[in-house]
Coordinates of C-alpha atoms in Angstrom, one line a residue:
M175 CA 0.0 0.0 0.0
A176 CA 1.3 3.5 -0.9
V177 CA 1.1 5.9 2.0
I178 CA 2.3 8.8 -0.1
E179 CA 1.7 9.3 -3.8
V180 CA 3.3 12.3 -5.6
K181 CA 2.8 13.0 -9.2
N182 CA 4.5 15.7 -11.3
L183 CA 5.0 18.0 -8.3
K184 CA 6.2 21.6 -9.2
K185 CA 7.0 24.6 -7.1
S186 CA 8.7 27.9 -8.0
F187 CA 9.7 30.9 -5.9
A188 CA 10.0 34.1 -8.0
N189 CA 12.3 33.1 -10.9
V190 CA 13.7 30.0 -9.2
E191 CA 12.1 26.6 -10.0
A192 CA 12.7 24.7 -6.8
V193 CA 10.8 21.5 -7.6
K194 CA 10.6 20.4 -11.3
G195 CA 8.0 17.7 -11.7
L196 CA 8.8 15.1 -9.0
S197 CA 7.0 11.8 -8.9
F198 CA 7.4 9.1 -6.3
E199 CA 5.6 6.8 -3.9
V200 CA 6.3 5.9 -0.2
K201 CA 5.1 2.5 0.9
E202 CA 3.6 1.6 4.2
G203 CA 6.1 0.7 6.9
E204 CA 9.2 1.8 5.0
I205 CA 11.8 4.5 5.6
F206 CA 12.1 6.6 2.4
G207 CA 14.9 9.2 2.0
L208 CA 15.0 12.3 -0.1
L209 CA 18.7 12.9 -0.7
G210 CA 20.6 15.8 -2.1
P211 CA 22.7 18.9 -1.4
N212 CA 21.3 22.1 0.1
G213 CA 19.1 23.8 -2.4
A214 CA 18.2 20.6 -4.3
G215 CA 14.5 20.9 -3.4
K216 CA 14.2 18.4 -0.6
T217 CA 12.8 20.7 2.1
T218 CA 10.4 22.4 -0.3
T219 CA 9.1 19.0 -1.3
L220 CA 8.7 17.9 2.3
E221 CA 6.9 21.1 3.2
I222 CA 4.4 20.5 0.4
L223 CA 3.8 17.0 1.6
E224 CA 3.3 18.3 5.2
G225 CA 0.8 20.9 4.0
L226 CA 3.0 23.8 5.0
K227 CA 3.3 25.0 1.3
D228 CA 1.0 24.7 -1.7
P229 CA 2.4 23.3 -4.9
D230 CA 2.1 25.3 -8.2
S231 CA 0.9 22.1 -9.8
G232 CA 1.0 18.3 -9.4
E233 CA -0.8 15.9 -7.2
V234 CA -0.2 14.8 -3.6
K235 CA -2.1 12.0 -1.8
I236 CA -1.5 10.9 1.8
F237 CA -3.3 7.8 2.9
N238 CA -5.4 8.2 -0.2
H239 CA -6.5 11.7 0.9
E240 CA -5.5 15.1 -0.6
G241 CA -2.2 16.1 0.9
N242 CA -3.5 19.2 2.7
S243 CA -6.8 17.7 4.0
A244 CA -7.6 17.4 7.7
S245 CA -7.9 13.6 7.3
A246 CA -4.3 13.5 6.1
R247 CA -2.9 15.9 8.7
D248 CA -4.3 13.9 11.6
K249 CA -2.2 11.0 10.6
I250 CA 1.2 12.7 10.3
G251 CA 3.9 13.9 12.7
I252 CA 6.5 16.5 11.7
V253 CA 10.1 17.2 12.8
L254 CA 11.2 20.4 11.2
Q255 CA 14.8 21.5 10.6
Q256 CA 14.4 24.2 13.2
S257 CA 11.8 24.3 16.0
G258 CA 10.8 27.1 18.4
F259 CA 8.9 26.8 21.6
F260 CA 7.6 29.2 24.3
E261 CA 10.8 30.1 26.2
Y262 CA 9.1 30.4 29.6
L263 CA 7.6 26.9 29.6
T264 CA 9.4 23.9 30.9
I265 CA 9.6 20.6 28.9
E266 CA 6.9 19.1 31.0
E267 CA 4.6 22.0 30.5
L268 CA 5.2 21.9 26.7
L269 CA 4.4 18.2 26.6
R270 CA 1.1 18.9 28.4
L271 CA 0.3 21.8 26.2
F272 CA 0.8 19.8 23.0
A273 CA -1.1 16.9 24.4
S274 CA -4.1 19.2 25.0
F275 CA -4.3 19.8 21.2
Y276 CA -5.4 16.3 20.4
K277 CA -8.3 14.0 21.4
K278 CA -6.1 10.9 21.6
T279 CA -2.5 10.9 22.8
V280 CA 0.2 8.6 24.0
P281 CA 0.3 8.6 27.8
L282 CA 2.9 11.2 28.7
A283 CA 4.6 8.9 31.2
D284 CA 5.2 6.4 28.4
L285 CA 6.6 9.2 26.1
I286 CA 8.9 10.5 28.8
E287 CA 10.3 7.0 29.4
Q288 CA 10.6 6.2 25.6
F289 CA 12.6 9.3 24.8
E290 CA 14.5 9.6 28.1
L291 CA 13.1 13.0 29.0
G292 CA 12.8 12.4 32.8
K293 CA 16.0 14.4 33.6
I294 CA 15.0 17.4 31.6
L295 CA 11.3 17.9 32.4
H296 CA 12.0 21.0 34.5
S297 CA 14.4 22.5 31.9
R298 CA 13.5 24.9 29.1
Y299 CA 14.0 24.1 25.5
H300 CA 16.9 26.6 24.9
E301 CA 18.8 25.0 27.8
L302 CA 18.9 21.5 26.2
S303 CA 21.8 19.9 24.2
G304 CA 21.4 19.1 20.6
G305 CA 20.5 15.4 21.3
Q306 CA 18.0 16.3 24.0
K307 CA 16.3 18.8 21.7
Q308 CA 15.9 16.2 19.0
R309 CA 14.5 13.6 21.4
F310 CA 12.0 16.2 22.7
V311 CA 11.0 17.4 19.3
L312 CA 10.5 13.8 18.2
A313 CA 8.3 13.1 21.2
I314 CA 6.2 16.1 20.4
A315 CA 5.8 14.9 16.8
L316 CA 4.6 11.5 18.0
I317 CA 2.4 12.6 20.9
H318 CA -0.9 12.1 18.9
Q319 CA 0.1 8.6 17.6
P320 CA 0.6 9.4 13.9
K321 CA 1.1 6.7 11.3
L322 CA 3.5 8.7 9.2
L323 CA 6.5 10.7 10.3
F324 CA 8.3 13.5 8.4
L325 CA 11.9 14.2 9.4
D326 CA 13.7 17.2 7.8
E327 CA 17.5 16.9 8.2
P328 CA 16.9 15.3 11.7
T329 CA 20.5 14.9 12.7
I330 CA 22.1 18.0 11.2
G331 CA 24.6 19.5 13.7
L332 CA 24.6 16.4 16.0
D333 CA 27.9 14.8 16.9
P334 CA 28.4 11.2 15.6
Q335 CA 27.6 9.4 18.8
V336 CA 24.3 11.3 19.3
R337 CA 23.4 10.8 15.7
Q338 CA 23.8 7.0 16.0
K339 CA 21.5 7.0 19.1
F340 CA 18.9 8.9 17.0
W341 CA 19.2 6.3 14.3
D342 CA 18.4 3.6 16.8
I343 CA 15.2 5.5 17.7
I344 CA 14.2 5.8 14.1
I345 CA 14.8 2.1 13.4
N346 CA 12.7 1.2 16.5
L347 CA 9.9 3.4 15.3
Q348 CA 9.9 1.6 12.0
E349 CA 9.9 -1.8 13.7
N350 CA 6.8 -0.8 15.5
G351 CA 5.0 0.0 12.2
M352 CA 5.8 3.7 11.5
T353 CA 6.2 4.9 8.0
I354 CA 9.0 7.5 7.8
I355 CA 10.1 10.0 5.1
L356 CA 13.3 11.9 5.7
T357 CA 15.5 14.4 4.0
T358 CA 19.2 14.3 4.5
H359 CA 22.5 15.2 2.8
Y360 CA 24.3 12.6 4.9
M361 CA 24.7 9.7 2.5
E362 CA 25.8 7.4 5.3
E363 CA 22.6 8.1 7.2
A364 CA 20.6 7.2 4.1
E365 CA 22.4 3.9 3.5
I366 CA 21.9 2.9 7.2
L367 CA 18.3 3.9 7.6
C368 CA 16.5 4.0 4.3
D369 CA 14.7 1.1 2.5
R370 CA 14.6 3.2 -0.6
V371 CA 15.9 6.6 -1.6
A372 CA 15.3 9.3 -4.2
I373 CA 18.4 11.3 -5.1
I374 CA 17.4 14.9 -6.0
D375 CA 19.6 17.4 -7.8
K376 CA 18.4 20.9 -8.9
G377 CA 14.8 20.1 -8.3
K378 CA 14.7 16.8 -10.2
I379 CA 14.9 13.1 -9.1
I380 CA 17.9 11.7 -10.9
A381 CA 17.7 8.2 -9.4
S382 CA 15.4 6.2 -7.1
D383 CA 15.7 2.7 -5.6
R384 CA 17.1 0.7 -2.7
P385 CA 20.6 2.1 -1.8
V386 CA 22.5 -1.1 -2.4
K387 CA 20.7 -1.6 -5.8
L388 CA 21.6 1.9 -6.9
I389 CA 25.2 1.3 -6.0
N390 CA 25.4 -2.0 -7.7
S391 CA 23.4 -1.2 -10.8
L392 CA 25.6 1.7 -11.8
G393 CA 28.8 -0.5 -11.7
I394 CA 30.6 1.9 -9.4
V395 CA 33.9 0.6 -8.3
S396 CA 35.1 -0.2 -4.8
R397 CA 38.7 0.1 -3.7
I398 CA 41.0 -2.3 -1.8
K399 CA 44.1 -0.6 -0.3
F400 CA 47.0 -2.1 1.5
M401 CA 50.7 -1.8 2.2
S402 CA 53.4 -4.5 1.6
S403 CA 56.6 -5.5 3.3
K404 CA 58.2 -6.0 -0.2
P405 CA 57.6 -4.3 -3.6
I406 CA 54.9 -5.9 -5.7
N407 CA 54.7 -6.0 -9.5
V408 CA 51.4 -4.1 -10.2
A409 CA 50.8 -6.2 -13.3
E410 CA 50.4 -9.3 -11.1
L411 CA 47.7 -7.5 -9.1
E412 CA 45.8 -6.5 -12.2
D413 CA 45.7 -10.2 -13.3
L414 CA 43.7 -11.1 -10.2
S415 CA 40.0 -11.9 -10.7
G416 CA 37.8 -9.0 -9.9
V417 CA 40.5 -6.3 -10.2
L418 CA 39.9 -3.7 -12.8
N419 CA 42.9 -1.6 -12.2
A420 CA 45.9 -1.5 -9.9
R421 CA 48.3 1.3 -9.0
R422 CA 51.0 2.0 -6.5
D423 CA 51.3 5.3 -4.6
R424 CA 54.6 5.3 -2.7
Y425 CA 54.0 2.5 -0.1
T426 CA 50.3 2.0 -0.7
Y427 CA 48.7 -0.3 -3.3
D428 CA 45.3 0.7 -4.6
L429 CA 43.0 -1.8 -6.4
E430 CA 39.8 -0.8 -8.2
T431 CA 37.1 -3.5 -8.3
D432 CA 33.5 -3.9 -9.2
K433 CA 33.5 -7.2 -7.3
P434 CA 35.2 -6.5 -4.0
E435 CA 34.4 -9.8 -2.4
V436 CA 36.0 -11.7 -5.3
A437 CA 39.0 -9.4 -5.5
L438 CA 39.6 -9.6 -1.8
R439 CA 39.5 -13.4 -1.8
E440 CA 41.8 -13.6 -4.8
L441 CA 44.3 -11.1 -3.2
L442 CA 44.4 -13.1 0.1
E443 CA 45.0 -16.4 -1.9
W444 CA 47.7 -14.7 -3.9
E445 CA 49.4 -13.5 -0.7
K446 CA 50.0 -17.1 0.4
Q447 CA 52.3 -17.6 -2.6
Y448 CA 53.9 -14.2 -2.3
N449 CA 57.3 -13.9 -0.5
G450 CA 56.2 -11.0 1.6
K451 CA 53.4 -9.7 3.9
I452 CA 50.3 -7.6 3.3
F453 CA 49.2 -5.2 6.1
N454 CA 47.0 -2.2 6.7
L455 CA 44.4 -3.8 4.4
Q456 CA 41.3 -1.6 3.8
V457 CA 38.2 -2.2 1.7
Q458 CA 36.4 1.0 0.7
Q459 CA 33.0 0.1 -0.6
A460 CA 31.2 2.3 -3.1
T461 CA 28.6 4.6 -1.5
L462 CA 25.6 6.7 -2.4
E463 CA 28.1 9.6 -2.5
D464 CA 29.7 7.8 -5.5
V465 CA 26.3 7.3 -7.1
F466 CA 25.6 11.1 -6.8
L467 CA 29.0 12.0 -8.2
K468 CA 28.6 9.6 -11.2
L469 CA 25.1 10.9 -12.0
T470 CA 25.7 14.6 -11.6
G471 CA 29.4 15.1 -12.2
H472 CA 29.8 16.9 -8.9
S473 CA 30.1 15.9 -5.3
L474 CA 27.3 16.4 -2.8
G475 CA 29.0 19.3 -1.1
E476 CA 29.4 21.4 -4.2

């Protein structure tokens, strides 16, 4: 079942065409990622789906209702890039305030335990750390038991350890039946969390599929790097199965491969007959960043 259906979505601001005819679906129970650099159109697309902006043209359906209908809004939770709350209210008071907006809510005690908010209930939002803010904002988004969650750059500015904890929360929500759509420019985040992704560049979807399928279908090479106790004839390395190209950079050998498992196995077998020792072995798999570079000709940060 498709929870979200988007057909030929377009949106412009003055002379800038931010979204140029996007079409995609989000299935029930999956985590779907909209990926791309800043200015690609991710947030604008998400804001249209959330009902915060009207499209110039195109069709949006959420749970088979028009995207901006009350029936659709009741089923969604939203975590924006930036959130603001009444500065003079404590976290506990804010939770009670938002709970009062809905007829049916999660018991606050359960929400406080789930998102580890007990120690910050008497604090104010501006006093919280980045990770505490994100846990609180996520709790607010889920207070009315939505079936669909929108996350706009949810881990931007968080340190790696806090980001990983947030990923655990998102995966747990999915395991409990939540459908999630997120925007991110962290390709690692998308590879870990998303069942499917749509890569957006300059307002258009340039590729969409499961992360591993996108990587494999484009034939993007991985790399095997290592050092050796003795010089190696590069031609011998290029003769190994799965190796496309081999080169030496001072003391490091760099093998390109579109079959890293095969090439690595062949290299280790070859080492048994080699009168020397391989060390500092690294396998660098192709990533969604490589997919983006190959499709657009520029890196994500440009």
